[in-house]
Amino acid sequence: MRQDIEFNAEGTTLRGWLFTPDAGHRPFPTIVMAHGFSAVKEMYLDSFAEVFANAGLAAL
């Protein structure tokens, strides 16, 4: 499942997607993904996050 999330870090609002497994119990082991410079989250990271979620991991 994908959720839009938003949180504050030292006065800056950060937004992202949180992918979680459809089955299992919280808290899930979580992978924090970063897109690097001059990229955005819409550039294929969701495909990797879905694979992680299907394997029982959360991905942010």
N, CA, C and O atoms as a Tripos MOL2 file, in Angstrom:
@<TRIPOS>MOLECULE
protein
  240   239    60     0     0
PROTEIN
NO_CHARGES

@<TRIPOS>ATOM
      1 N           0.8360   -1.1610    0.0000 N.3       1 MET1
      2 CA          0.0000    0.0000    0.0000 C.3       1 MET1
      3 C           0.8930    1.2400    0.0000 C.2       1 MET1
      4 O           1.9080    1.2770    0.6960 O.2       1 MET1
      5 N           0.5240    2.2350   -0.7640 N.am      2 ARG2
      6 CA          1.2800    3.4870   -0.8110 C.3       2 ARG2
      7 C           0.4980    4.5900   -0.1160 C.2       2 ARG2
      8 O          -0.6910    4.7810   -0.3710 O.2       2 ARG2
      9 N           1.1840    5.3180    0.7720 N.am      3 GLN3
     10 CA          0.5890    6.4630    1.4470 C.3       3 GLN3
     11 C           1.4160    7.7000    1.1360 C.2       3 GLN3
     12 O           2.6450    7.6400    1.1150 O.2       3 GLN3
     13 N           0.7460    8.8180    0.8950 N.am      4 ASP4
     14 CA          1.4480   10.0920    0.8120 C.3       4 ASP4
     15 C           1.7440   10.5270    2.2410 C.2       4 ASP4
     16 O           0.8550   10.4940    3.0920 O.2       4 ASP4
     17 N           2.9740   10.9330    2.5140 N.am      5 ILE5
     18 CA          3.3170   11.3810    3.8600 C.3       5 ILE5
     19 C           3.9610   12.7560    3.7920 C.2       5 ILE5
     20 O           4.4460   13.1870    2.7450 O.2       5 ILE5
     21 N           3.9550   13.4280    4.9260 N.am      6 GLU6
     22 CA          4.5380   14.7570    5.0410 C.3       6 GLU6
     23 C           5.0140   14.9290    6.4780 C.2       6 GLU6
     24 O           4.2940   14.5880    7.4170 O.2       6 GLU6
     25 N           6.2240   15.4550    6.6530 N.am      7 PHE7
     26 CA          6.7160   15.7280    7.9990 C.3       7 PHE7
     27 C           7.6740   16.9080    7.9650 C.2       7 PHE7
     28 O           8.1750   17.2850    6.9060 O.2       7 PHE7
     29 N           7.9220   17.4870    9.1340 N.am      8 ASN8
     30 CA          8.7610   18.6610    9.2600 C.3       8 ASN8
     31 C          10.1400   18.2530    9.7610 C.2       8 ASN8
     32 O          10.2610   17.4490   10.6850 O.2       8 ASN8
     33 N          11.1690   18.8080    9.1530 N.am      9 ALA9
     34 CA         12.5480   18.5700    9.5870 C.3       9 ALA9
     35 C          13.2600   19.9140    9.6600 C.2       9 ALA9
     36 O          13.6520   20.4790    8.6380 O.2       9 ALA9
     37 N          13.4220   20.4140   10.8690 N.am     10 GLU10
     38 CA         14.1200   21.6760   11.0970 C.3      10 GLU10
     39 C          13.5460   22.8110   10.2620 C.2      10 GLU10
     40 O          14.2930   23.5860    9.6630 O.2      10 GLU10
     41 N          12.2260   22.9090   10.2210 N.am     11 GLY11
     42 CA         11.5680   24.0100    9.5270 C.3      11 GLY11
     43 C          11.2970   23.7770    8.0510 C.2      11 GLY11
     44 O          10.7230   24.6420    7.3890 O.2      11 GLY11
     45 N          11.6940   22.6410    7.5280 N.am     12 THR12
     46 CA         11.4460   22.3190    6.1240 C.3      12 THR12
     47 C          10.4330   21.1890    6.0480 C.2      12 THR12
     48 O          10.5770   20.1710    6.7240 O.2      12 THR12
     49 N           9.4080   21.3700    5.2240 N.am     13 THR13
     50 CA          8.4140   20.3190    5.0400 C.3      13 THR13
     51 C           8.9210   19.3290    4.0040 C.2      13 THR13
     52 O           9.2350   19.7020    2.8730 O.2      13 THR13
     53 N           8.9950   18.0690    4.3990 N.am     14 LEU14
     54 CA          9.4220   16.9970    3.4990 C.3      14 LEU14
     55 C           8.2160   16.1430    3.1500 C.2      14 LEU14
     56 O           7.3960   15.8340    4.0140 O.2      14 LEU14
     57 N           8.1100   15.7670    1.8980 N.am     15 ARG15
     58 CA          7.0000   14.9420    1.4350 C.3      15 ARG15
     59 C           7.5560   13.7060    0.7400 C.2      15 ARG15
     60 O           8.6240   13.7400    0.1270 O.2      15 ARG15
     61 N           6.8140   12.6300    0.8510 N.am     16 GLY16
     62 CA          7.2540   11.4050    0.1990 C.3      16 GLY16
     63 C           6.1520   10.3760    0.1650 C.2      16 GLY16
     64 O           4.9930   10.6620    0.4680 O.2      16 GLY16
     65 N           6.5310    9.1860   -0.2070 N.am     17 TRP17
     66 CA          5.6140    8.0520   -0.2560 C.3      17 TRP17
     67 C           6.1140    7.0050    0.7230 C.2      17 TRP17
     68 O           7.3120    6.7330    0.7990 O.2      17 TRP17
     69 N           5.1940    6.4250    1.4650 N.am     18 LEU18
     70 CA          5.5170    5.3090    2.3480 C.3      18 LEU18
     71 C           4.8070    4.0750    1.8150 C.2      18 LEU18
     72 O           3.5780    4.0260    1.7640 O.2      18 LEU18
     73 N           5.5900    3.0820    1.4200 N.am     19 PHE19
     74 CA          5.0510    1.8140    0.9380 C.3      19 PHE19
     75 C           5.1260    0.8150    2.0800 C.2      19 PHE19
     76 O           6.1780    0.6620    2.7000 O.2      19 PHE19
     77 N           4.0230    0.1320    2.3660 N.am     20 THR20
     78 CA          4.0070   -0.8800    3.4200 C.3      20 THR20
     79 C           3.4340   -2.1840    2.8710 C.2      20 THR20
     80 O           2.6390   -2.1730    1.9320 O.2      20 THR20
     81 N           3.8430   -3.3030    3.4610 N.am     21 PRO21
     82 CA          3.3080   -4.5970    3.0360 C.3      21 PRO21
     83 C           1.8010   -4.6730    3.2910 C.2      21 PRO21
     84 O           1.2890   -4.0370    4.2110 O.2      21 PRO21
     85 N           1.1050   -5.4470    2.4770 N.am     22 ASP22
     86 CA         -0.3340   -5.6540    2.6610 C.3      22 ASP22
     87 C          -0.6160   -6.6240    3.8020 C.2      22 ASP22
     88 O          -1.7200   -6.6330    4.3460 O.2      22 ASP22
     89 N           0.3640   -7.4340    4.1680 N.am     23 ALA23
     90 CA          0.1830   -8.4230    5.2400 C.3      23 ALA23
     91 C           1.3270   -8.2920    6.2340 C.2      23 ALA23
     92 O           2.3650   -7.7030    5.9350 O.2      23 ALA23
     93 N           1.1220   -8.8460    7.4070 N.am     24 GLY24
     94 CA          2.1650   -8.8130    8.4220 C.3      24 GLY24
     95 C           1.7950   -7.8890    9.5610 C.2      24 GLY24
     96 O           0.7030   -7.3230    9.5990 O.2      24 GLY24
     97 N           2.7230   -7.7500   10.4830 N.am     25 HIS25
     98 CA          2.4820   -6.9590   11.6870 C.3      25 HIS25
     99 C           3.4730   -5.8090   11.7820 C.2      25 HIS25
    100 O           4.6620   -5.9630   11.5030 O.2      25 HIS25
    101 N           2.9620   -4.6670   12.1770 N.am     26 ARG26
    102 CA          3.8130   -3.4970   12.4190 C.3      26 ARG26
    103 C           4.5500   -3.6720   13.7280 C.2      26 ARG26
    104 O           4.0430   -4.3700   14.6060 O.2      26 ARG26
    105 N           5.6880   -3.0940   13.9060 N.am     27 PRO27
    106 CA          6.4080   -2.2670   12.9450 C.3      27 PRO27
    107 C           7.1530   -3.1270   11.9220 C.2      27 PRO27
    108 O           7.6690   -4.1950   12.2510 O.2      27 PRO27
    109 N           7.1980   -2.6480   10.6870 N.am     28 PHE28
    110 CA          7.9040   -3.3510    9.6230 C.3      28 PHE28
    111 C           9.3490   -2.8560    9.5670 C.2      28 PHE28
    112 O           9.6020   -1.6770    9.8150 O.2      28 PHE28
    113 N          10.2980   -3.7350    9.2470 N.am     29 PRO29
    114 CA         11.6370   -3.2410    8.9160 C.3      29 PRO29
    115 C          11.4780   -2.2570    7.7560 C.2      29 PRO29
    116 O          10.6850   -2.4940    6.8450 O.2      29 PRO29
    117 N          12.2230   -1.1610    7.7880 N.am     30 THR30
    118 CA         12.0040   -0.0890    6.8100 C.3      30 THR30
    119 C          13.2850    0.2810    6.0870 C.2      30 THR30
    120 O          14.3490    0.3980    6.6940 O.2      30 THR30
    121 N          13.1650    0.4620    4.7920 N.am     31 ILE31
    122 CA         14.2520    0.9280    3.9400 C.3      31 ILE31
    123 C          13.9730    2.3890    3.6200 C.2      31 ILE31
    124 O          12.8760    2.7290    3.1770 O.2      31 ILE31
    125 N          14.9580    3.2550    3.8410 N.am     32 VAL32
    126 CA         14.8260    4.6670    3.4730 C.3      32 VAL32
    127 C          15.5460    4.8430    2.1460 C.2      32 VAL32
    128 O          16.7570    4.6440    2.0520 O.2      32 VAL32
    129 N          14.7890    5.2190    1.1230 N.am     33 MET33
    130 CA         15.3370    5.3600   -0.2190 C.3      33 MET33
    131 C          15.5900    6.8360   -0.5100 C.2      33 MET33
    132 O          14.8370    7.7010   -0.0620 O.2      33 MET33
    133 N          16.6420    7.1180   -1.2550 N.am     34 ALA34
    134 CA         16.9550    8.4930   -1.6450 C.3      34 ALA34
    135 C          17.1950    8.5290   -3.1460 C.2      34 ALA34
    136 O          17.8470    7.6460   -3.7040 O.2      34 ALA34
    137 N          16.6670    9.5470   -3.7860 N.am     35 HIS35
    138 CA         16.7640    9.6190   -5.2420 C.3      35 HIS35
    139 C          18.0420   10.2740   -5.7270 C.2      35 HIS35
    140 O          18.3230   10.2210   -6.9240 O.2      35 HIS35
    141 N          18.8170   10.8810   -4.8710 N.am     36 GLY36
    142 CA         20.0520   11.5280   -5.2960 C.3      36 GLY36
    143 C          19.8010   12.9380   -5.8050 C.2      36 GLY36
    144 O          18.7190   13.4950   -5.6210 O.2      36 GLY36
    145 N          20.7950   13.4960   -6.4350 N.am     37 PHE37
    146 CA         20.6990   14.8700   -6.9210 C.3      37 PHE37
    147 C          19.9230   14.9360   -8.2290 C.2      37 PHE37
    148 O          19.9400   13.9960   -9.0250 O.2      37 PHE37
    149 N          19.2550   16.0370   -8.4360 N.am     38 SER38
    150 CA         18.5190   16.3760   -9.6630 C.3      38 SER38
    151 C          17.5640   15.2720  -10.1190 C.2      38 SER38
    152 O          17.4740   14.9530  -11.3050 O.2      38 SER38
    153 N          16.8680   14.7070   -9.1600 N.am     39 ALA39
    154 CA         15.8500   13.7070   -9.4780 C.3      39 ALA39
    155 C          14.6720   13.9240   -8.5340 C.2      39 ALA39
    156 O          14.7700   14.6640   -7.5550 O.2      39 ALA39
    157 N          13.5780   13.2780   -8.8410 N.am     40 VAL40
    158 CA         12.3840   13.3670   -8.0000 C.3      40 VAL40
    159 C          11.8730   11.9580   -7.7360 C.2      40 VAL40
    160 O          12.2310   11.0120   -8.4380 O.2      40 VAL40
    161 N          11.0280   11.8300   -6.7100 N.am     41 LYS41
    162 CA         10.5530   10.5050   -6.3090 C.3      41 LYS41
    163 C           9.7730    9.8030   -7.4100 C.2      41 LYS41
    164 O           9.6730    8.5760   -7.4110 O.2      41 LYS41
    165 N           9.2210   10.5600   -8.3420 N.am     42 GLU42
    166 CA          8.4440    9.9560   -9.4270 C.3      42 GLU42
    167 C           9.3080    9.2470  -10.4690 C.2      42 GLU42
    168 O           8.7750    8.6410  -11.3990 O.2      42 GLU42
    169 N          10.6120    9.3130  -10.3310 N.am     43 MET43
    170 CA         11.5050    8.7210  -11.3310 C.3      43 MET43
    171 C          11.8690    7.2840  -10.9690 C.2      43 MET43
    172 O          13.0240    6.9900  -10.6620 O.2      43 MET43
    173 N          10.8890    6.3980  -11.0040 N.am     44 TYR44
    174 CA         11.0780    4.9460  -10.9130 C.3      44 TYR44
    175 C          11.3330    4.3760   -9.5230 C.2      44 TYR44
    176 O          11.3850    3.1540   -9.3850 O.2      44 TYR44
    177 N          11.4930    5.1930   -8.4890 N.am     45 LEU45
    178 CA         11.7170    4.6270   -7.1620 C.3      45 LEU45
    179 C          10.5170    3.8350   -6.6790 C.2      45 LEU45
    180 O          10.6690    2.9000   -5.8920 O.2      45 LEU45
    181 N           9.3260    4.1940   -7.1380 N.am     46 ASP46
    182 CA          8.1300    3.4660   -6.7080 C.3      46 ASP46
    183 C           8.1830    2.0040   -7.1300 C.2      46 ASP46
    184 O           7.6770    1.1430   -6.4100 O.2      46 ASP46
    185 N           8.7720    1.7060   -8.2610 N.am     47 SER47
    186 CA          8.8890    0.3110   -8.7130 C.3      47 SER47
    187 C           9.7310   -0.5090   -7.7390 C.2      47 SER47
    188 O           9.3820   -1.6450   -7.4200 O.2      47 SER47
    189 N          10.8310    0.0610   -7.2710 N.am     48 PHE48
    190 CA         11.6780   -0.6250   -6.2930 C.3      48 PHE48
    191 C          10.9530   -0.7560   -4.9590 C.2      48 PHE48
    192 O          11.0010   -1.8120   -4.3280 O.2      48 PHE48
    193 N          10.2840    0.3070   -4.5250 N.am     49 ALA49
    194 CA          9.5810    0.2930   -3.2400 C.3      49 ALA49
    195 C           8.4840   -0.7680   -3.2290 C.2      49 ALA49
    196 O           8.2630   -1.4130   -2.2030 O.2      49 ALA49
    197 N           7.8000   -0.9570   -4.3460 N.am     50 GLU50
    198 CA          6.7610   -1.9900   -4.4290 C.3      50 GLU50
    199 C           7.3590   -3.3840   -4.2640 C.2      50 GLU50
    200 O           6.7550   -4.2430   -3.6210 O.2      50 GLU50
    201 N           8.5260   -3.6160   -4.8330 N.am     51 VAL51
    202 CA          9.1980   -4.9140   -4.6820 C.3      51 VAL51
    203 C           9.5500   -5.1510   -3.2160 C.2      51 VAL51
    204 O           9.3430   -6.2470   -2.6940 O.2      51 VAL51
    205 N          10.0770   -4.1310   -2.5560 N.am     52 PHE52
    206 CA         10.4030   -4.2600   -1.1310 C.3      52 PHE52
    207 C           9.1510   -4.5440   -0.3060 C.2      52 PHE52
    208 O           9.1650   -5.4170    0.5610 O.2      52 PHE52
    209 N           8.0680   -3.8120   -0.5710 N.am     53 ALA53
    210 CA          6.8210   -4.0070    0.1810 C.3      53 ALA53
    211 C           6.2770   -5.4190   -0.0310 C.2      53 ALA53
    212 O           5.7800   -6.0370    0.9100 O.2      53 ALA53
    213 N           6.3680   -5.9270   -1.2470 N.am     54 ASN54
    214 CA          5.9050   -7.2920   -1.5180 C.3      54 ASN54
    215 C           6.7610   -8.3410   -0.8070 C.2      54 ASN54
    216 O           6.3230   -9.4730   -0.6000 O.2      54 ASN54
    217 N           7.9860   -7.9550   -0.4340 N.am     55 ALA55
    218 CA          8.8800   -8.8610    0.2920 C.3      55 ALA55
    219 C           8.7450   -8.7030    1.8100 C.2      55 ALA55
    220 O           9.4930   -9.3270    2.5640 O.2      55 ALA55
    221 N           7.7960   -7.8730    2.2630 N.am     56 GLY56
    222 CA          7.5560   -7.7250    3.6970 C.3      56 GLY56
    223 C           8.2540   -6.5590    4.3680 C.2      56 GLY56
    224 O           8.2670   -6.4620    5.5950 O.2      56 GLY56
    225 N           8.8360   -5.6700    3.5700 N.am     57 LEU57
    226 CA          9.5430   -4.5070    4.1070 C.3      57 LEU57
    227 C           8.7690   -3.2340    3.7890 C.2      57 LEU57
    228 O           8.0870   -3.1540    2.7670 O.2      57 LEU57
    229 N           8.8750   -2.2520    4.6570 N.am     58 ALA58
    230 CA          8.3430   -0.9300    4.3330 C.3      58 ALA58
    231 C           9.4360   -0.1620    3.6030 C.2      58 ALA58
    232 O          10.6220   -0.4230    3.8060 O.2      58 ALA58
    233 N           9.0460    0.7750    2.7630 N.am     59 ALA59
    234 CA         10.0160    1.6060    2.0490 C.3      59 ALA59
    235 C           9.5200    3.0430    2.0440 C.2      59 ALA59
    236 O           8.3640    3.3140    1.7180 O.2      59 ALA59
    237 N          10.4000    3.9490    2.4060 N.am     60 LEU60
    238 CA         10.0840    5.3730    2.4290 C.3      60 LEU60
    239 C          10.9130    6.0570    1.3730 C.2      60 LEU60
    240 O          10.8170    7.2720    1.2050 O.2      60 LEU60
@<TRIPOS>BOND
     1     1     2 1
     2     2     3 1
     3     3     4 2
     4     3     5 am
     5     5     6 1
     6     6     7 1
     7     7     8 2
     8     7     9 am
     9     9    10 1
    10    10    11 1
    11    11    12 2
    12    11    13 am
    13    13    14 1
    14    14    15 1
    15    15    16 2
    16    15    17 am
    17    17    18 1
    18    18    19 1
    19    19    20 2
    20    19    21 am
    21    21    22 1
    22    22    23 1
    23    23    24 2
    24    23    25 am
    25    25    26 1
    26    26    27 1
    27    27    28 2
    28    27    29 am
    29    29    30 1
    30    30    31 1
    31    31    32 2
    32    31    33 am
    33    33    34 1
    34    34    35 1
    35    35    36 2
    36    35    37 am
    37    37    38 1
    38    38    39 1
    39    39    40 2
    40    39    41 am
    41    41    42 1
    42    42    43 1
    43    43    44 2
    44    43    45 am
    45    45    46 1
    46    46    47 1
    47    47    48 2
    48    47    49 am
    49    49    50 1
    50    50    51 1
    51    51    52 2
    52    51    53 am
    53    53    54 1
    54    54    55 1
    55    55    56 2
    56    55    57 am
    57    57    58 1
    58    58    59 1
    59    59    60 2
    60    59    61 am
    61    61    62 1
    62    62    63 1
    63    63    64 2
    64    63    65 am
    65    65    66 1
    66    66    67 1
    67    67    68 2
    68    67    69 am
    69    69    70 1
    70    70    71 1
    71    71    72 2
    72    71    73 am
    73    73    74 1
    74    74    75 1
    75    75    76 2
    76    75    77 am
    77    77    78 1
    78    78    79 1
    79    79    80 2
    80    79    81 am
    81    81    82 1
    82    82    83 1
    83    83    84 2
    84    83    85 am
    85    85    86 1
    86    86    87 1
    87    87    88 2
    88    87    89 am
    89    89    90 1
    90    90    91 1
    91    91    92 2
    92    91    93 am
    93    93    94 1
    94    94    95 1
    95    95    96 2
    96    95    97 am
    97    97    98 1
    98    98    99 1
    99    99   100 2
   100    99   101 am
   101   101   102 1
   102   102   103 1
   103   103   104 2
   104   103   105 am
   105   105   106 1
   106   106   107 1
   107   107   108 2
   108   107   109 am
   109   109   110 1
   110   110   111 1
   111   111   112 2
   112   111   113 am
   113   113   114 1
   114   114   115 1
   115   115   116 2
   116   115   117 am
   117   117   118 1
   118   118   119 1
   119   119   120 2
   120   119   121 am
   121   121   122 1
   122   122   123 1
   123   123   124 2
   124   123   125 am
   125   125   126 1
   126   126   127 1
   127   127   128 2
   128   127   129 am
   129   129   130 1
   130   130   131 1
   131   131   132 2
   132   131   133 am
   133   133   134 1
   134   134   135 1
   135   135   136 2
   136   135   137 am
   137   137   138 1
   138   138   139 1
   139   139   140 2
   140   139   141 am
   141   141   142 1
   142   142   143 1
   143   143   144 2
   144   143   145 am
   145   145   146 1
   146   146   147 1
   147   147   148 2
   148   147   149 am
   149   149   150 1
   150   150   151 1
   151   151   152 2
   152   151   153 am
   153   153   154 1
   154   154   155 1
   155   155   156 2
   156   155   157 am
   157   157   158 1
   158   158   159 1
   159   159   160 2
   160   159   161 am
   161   161   162 1
   162   162   163 1
   163   163   164 2
   164   163   165 am
   165   165   166 1
   166   166   167 1
   167   167   168 2
   168   167   169 am
   169   169   170 1
   170   170   171 1
   171   171   172 2
   172   171   173 am
   173   173   174 1
   174   174   175 1
   175   175   176 2
   176   175   177 am
   177   177   178 1
   178   178   179 1
   179   179   180 2
   180   179   181 am
   181   181   182 1
   182   182   183 1
   183   183   184 2
   184   183   185 am
   185   185   186 1
   186   186   187 1
   187   187   188 2
   188   187   189 am
   189   189   190 1
   190   190   191 1
   191   191   192 2
   192   191   193 am
   193   193   194 1
   194   194   195 1
   195   195   196 2
   196   195   197 am
   197   197   198 1
   198   198   199 1
   199   199   200 2
   200   199   201 am
   201   201   202 1
   202   202   203 1
   203   203   204 2
   204   203   205 am
   205   205   206 1
   206   206   207 1
   207   207   208 2
   208   207   209 am
   209   209   210 1
   210   210   211 1
   211   211   212 2
   212   211   213 am
   213   213   214 1
   214   214   215 1
   215   215   216 2
   216   215   217 am
   217   217   218 1
   218   218   219 1
   219   219   220 2
   220   219   221 am
   221   221   222 1
   222   222   223 1
   223   223   224 2
   224   223   225 am
   225   225   226 1
   226   226   227 1
   227   227   228 2
   228   227   229 am
   229   229   230 1
   230   230   231 1
   231   231   232 2
   232   231   233 am
   233   233   234 1
   234   234   235 1
   235   235   236 2
   236   235   237 am
   237   237   238 1
   238   238   239 1
   239   239   240 2
@<TRIPOS>SUBSTRUCTURE
     1 MET1         2 RESIDUE 1 A MET
     2 ARG2         6 RESIDUE 1 A ARG
     3 GLN3        10 RESIDUE 1 A GLN
     4 ASP4        14 RESIDUE 1 A ASP
     5 ILE5        18 RESIDUE 1 A ILE
     6 GLU6        22 RESIDUE 1 A GLU
     7 PHE7        26 RESIDUE 1 A PHE
     8 ASN8        30 RESIDUE 1 A ASN
     9 ALA9        34 RESIDUE 1 A ALA
    10 GLU10       38 RESIDUE 1 A GLU
    11 GLY11       42 RESIDUE 1 A GLY
    12 THR12       46 RESIDUE 1 A THR
    13 THR13       50 RESIDUE 1 A THR
    14 LEU14       54 RESIDUE 1 A LEU
    15 ARG15       58 RESIDUE 1 A ARG
    16 GLY16       62 RESIDUE 1 A GLY
    17 TRP17       66 RESIDUE 1 A TRP
    18 LEU18       70 RESIDUE 1 A LEU
    19 PHE19       74 RESIDUE 1 A PHE
    20 THR20       78 RESIDUE 1 A THR
    21 PRO21       82 RESIDUE 1 A PRO
    22 ASP22       86 RESIDUE 1 A ASP
    23 ALA23       90 RESIDUE 1 A ALA
    24 GLY24       94 RESIDUE 1 A GLY
    25 HIS25       98 RESIDUE 1 A HIS
    26 ARG26      102 RESIDUE 1 A ARG
    27 PRO27      106 RESIDUE 1 A PRO
    28 PHE28      110 RESIDUE 1 A PHE
    29 PRO29      114 RESIDUE 1 A PRO
    30 THR30      118 RESIDUE 1 A THR
    31 ILE31      122 RESIDUE 1 A ILE
    32 VAL32      126 RESIDUE 1 A VAL
    33 MET33      130 RESIDUE 1 A MET
    34 ALA34      134 RESIDUE 1 A ALA
    35 HIS35      138 RESIDUE 1 A HIS
    36 GLY36      142 RESIDUE 1 A GLY
    37 PHE37      146 RESIDUE 1 A PHE
    38 SER38      150 RESIDUE 1 A SER
    39 ALA39      154 RESIDUE 1 A ALA
    40 VAL40      158 RESIDUE 1 A VAL
    41 LYS41      162 RESIDUE 1 A LYS
    42 GLU42      166 RESIDUE 1 A GLU
    43 MET43      170 RESIDUE 1 A MET
    44 TYR44      174 RESIDUE 1 A TYR
    45 LEU45      178 RESIDUE 1 A LEU
    46 ASP46      182 RESIDUE 1 A ASP
    47 SER47      186 RESIDUE 1 A SER
    48 PHE48      190 RESIDUE 1 A PHE
    49 ALA49      194 RESIDUE 1 A ALA
    50 GLU50      198 RESIDUE 1 A GLU
    51 VAL51      202 RESIDUE 1 A VAL
    52 PHE52      206 RESIDUE 1 A PHE
    53 ALA53      210 RESIDUE 1 A ALA
    54 ASN54      214 RESIDUE 1 A ASN
    55 ALA55      218 RESIDUE 1 A ALA
    56 GLY56      222 RESIDUE 1 A GLY
    57 LEU57      226 RESIDUE 1 A LEU
    58 ALA58      230 RESIDUE 1 A ALA
    59 ALA59      234 RESIDUE 1 A ALA
    60 LEU60      238 RESIDUE 1 A LEU
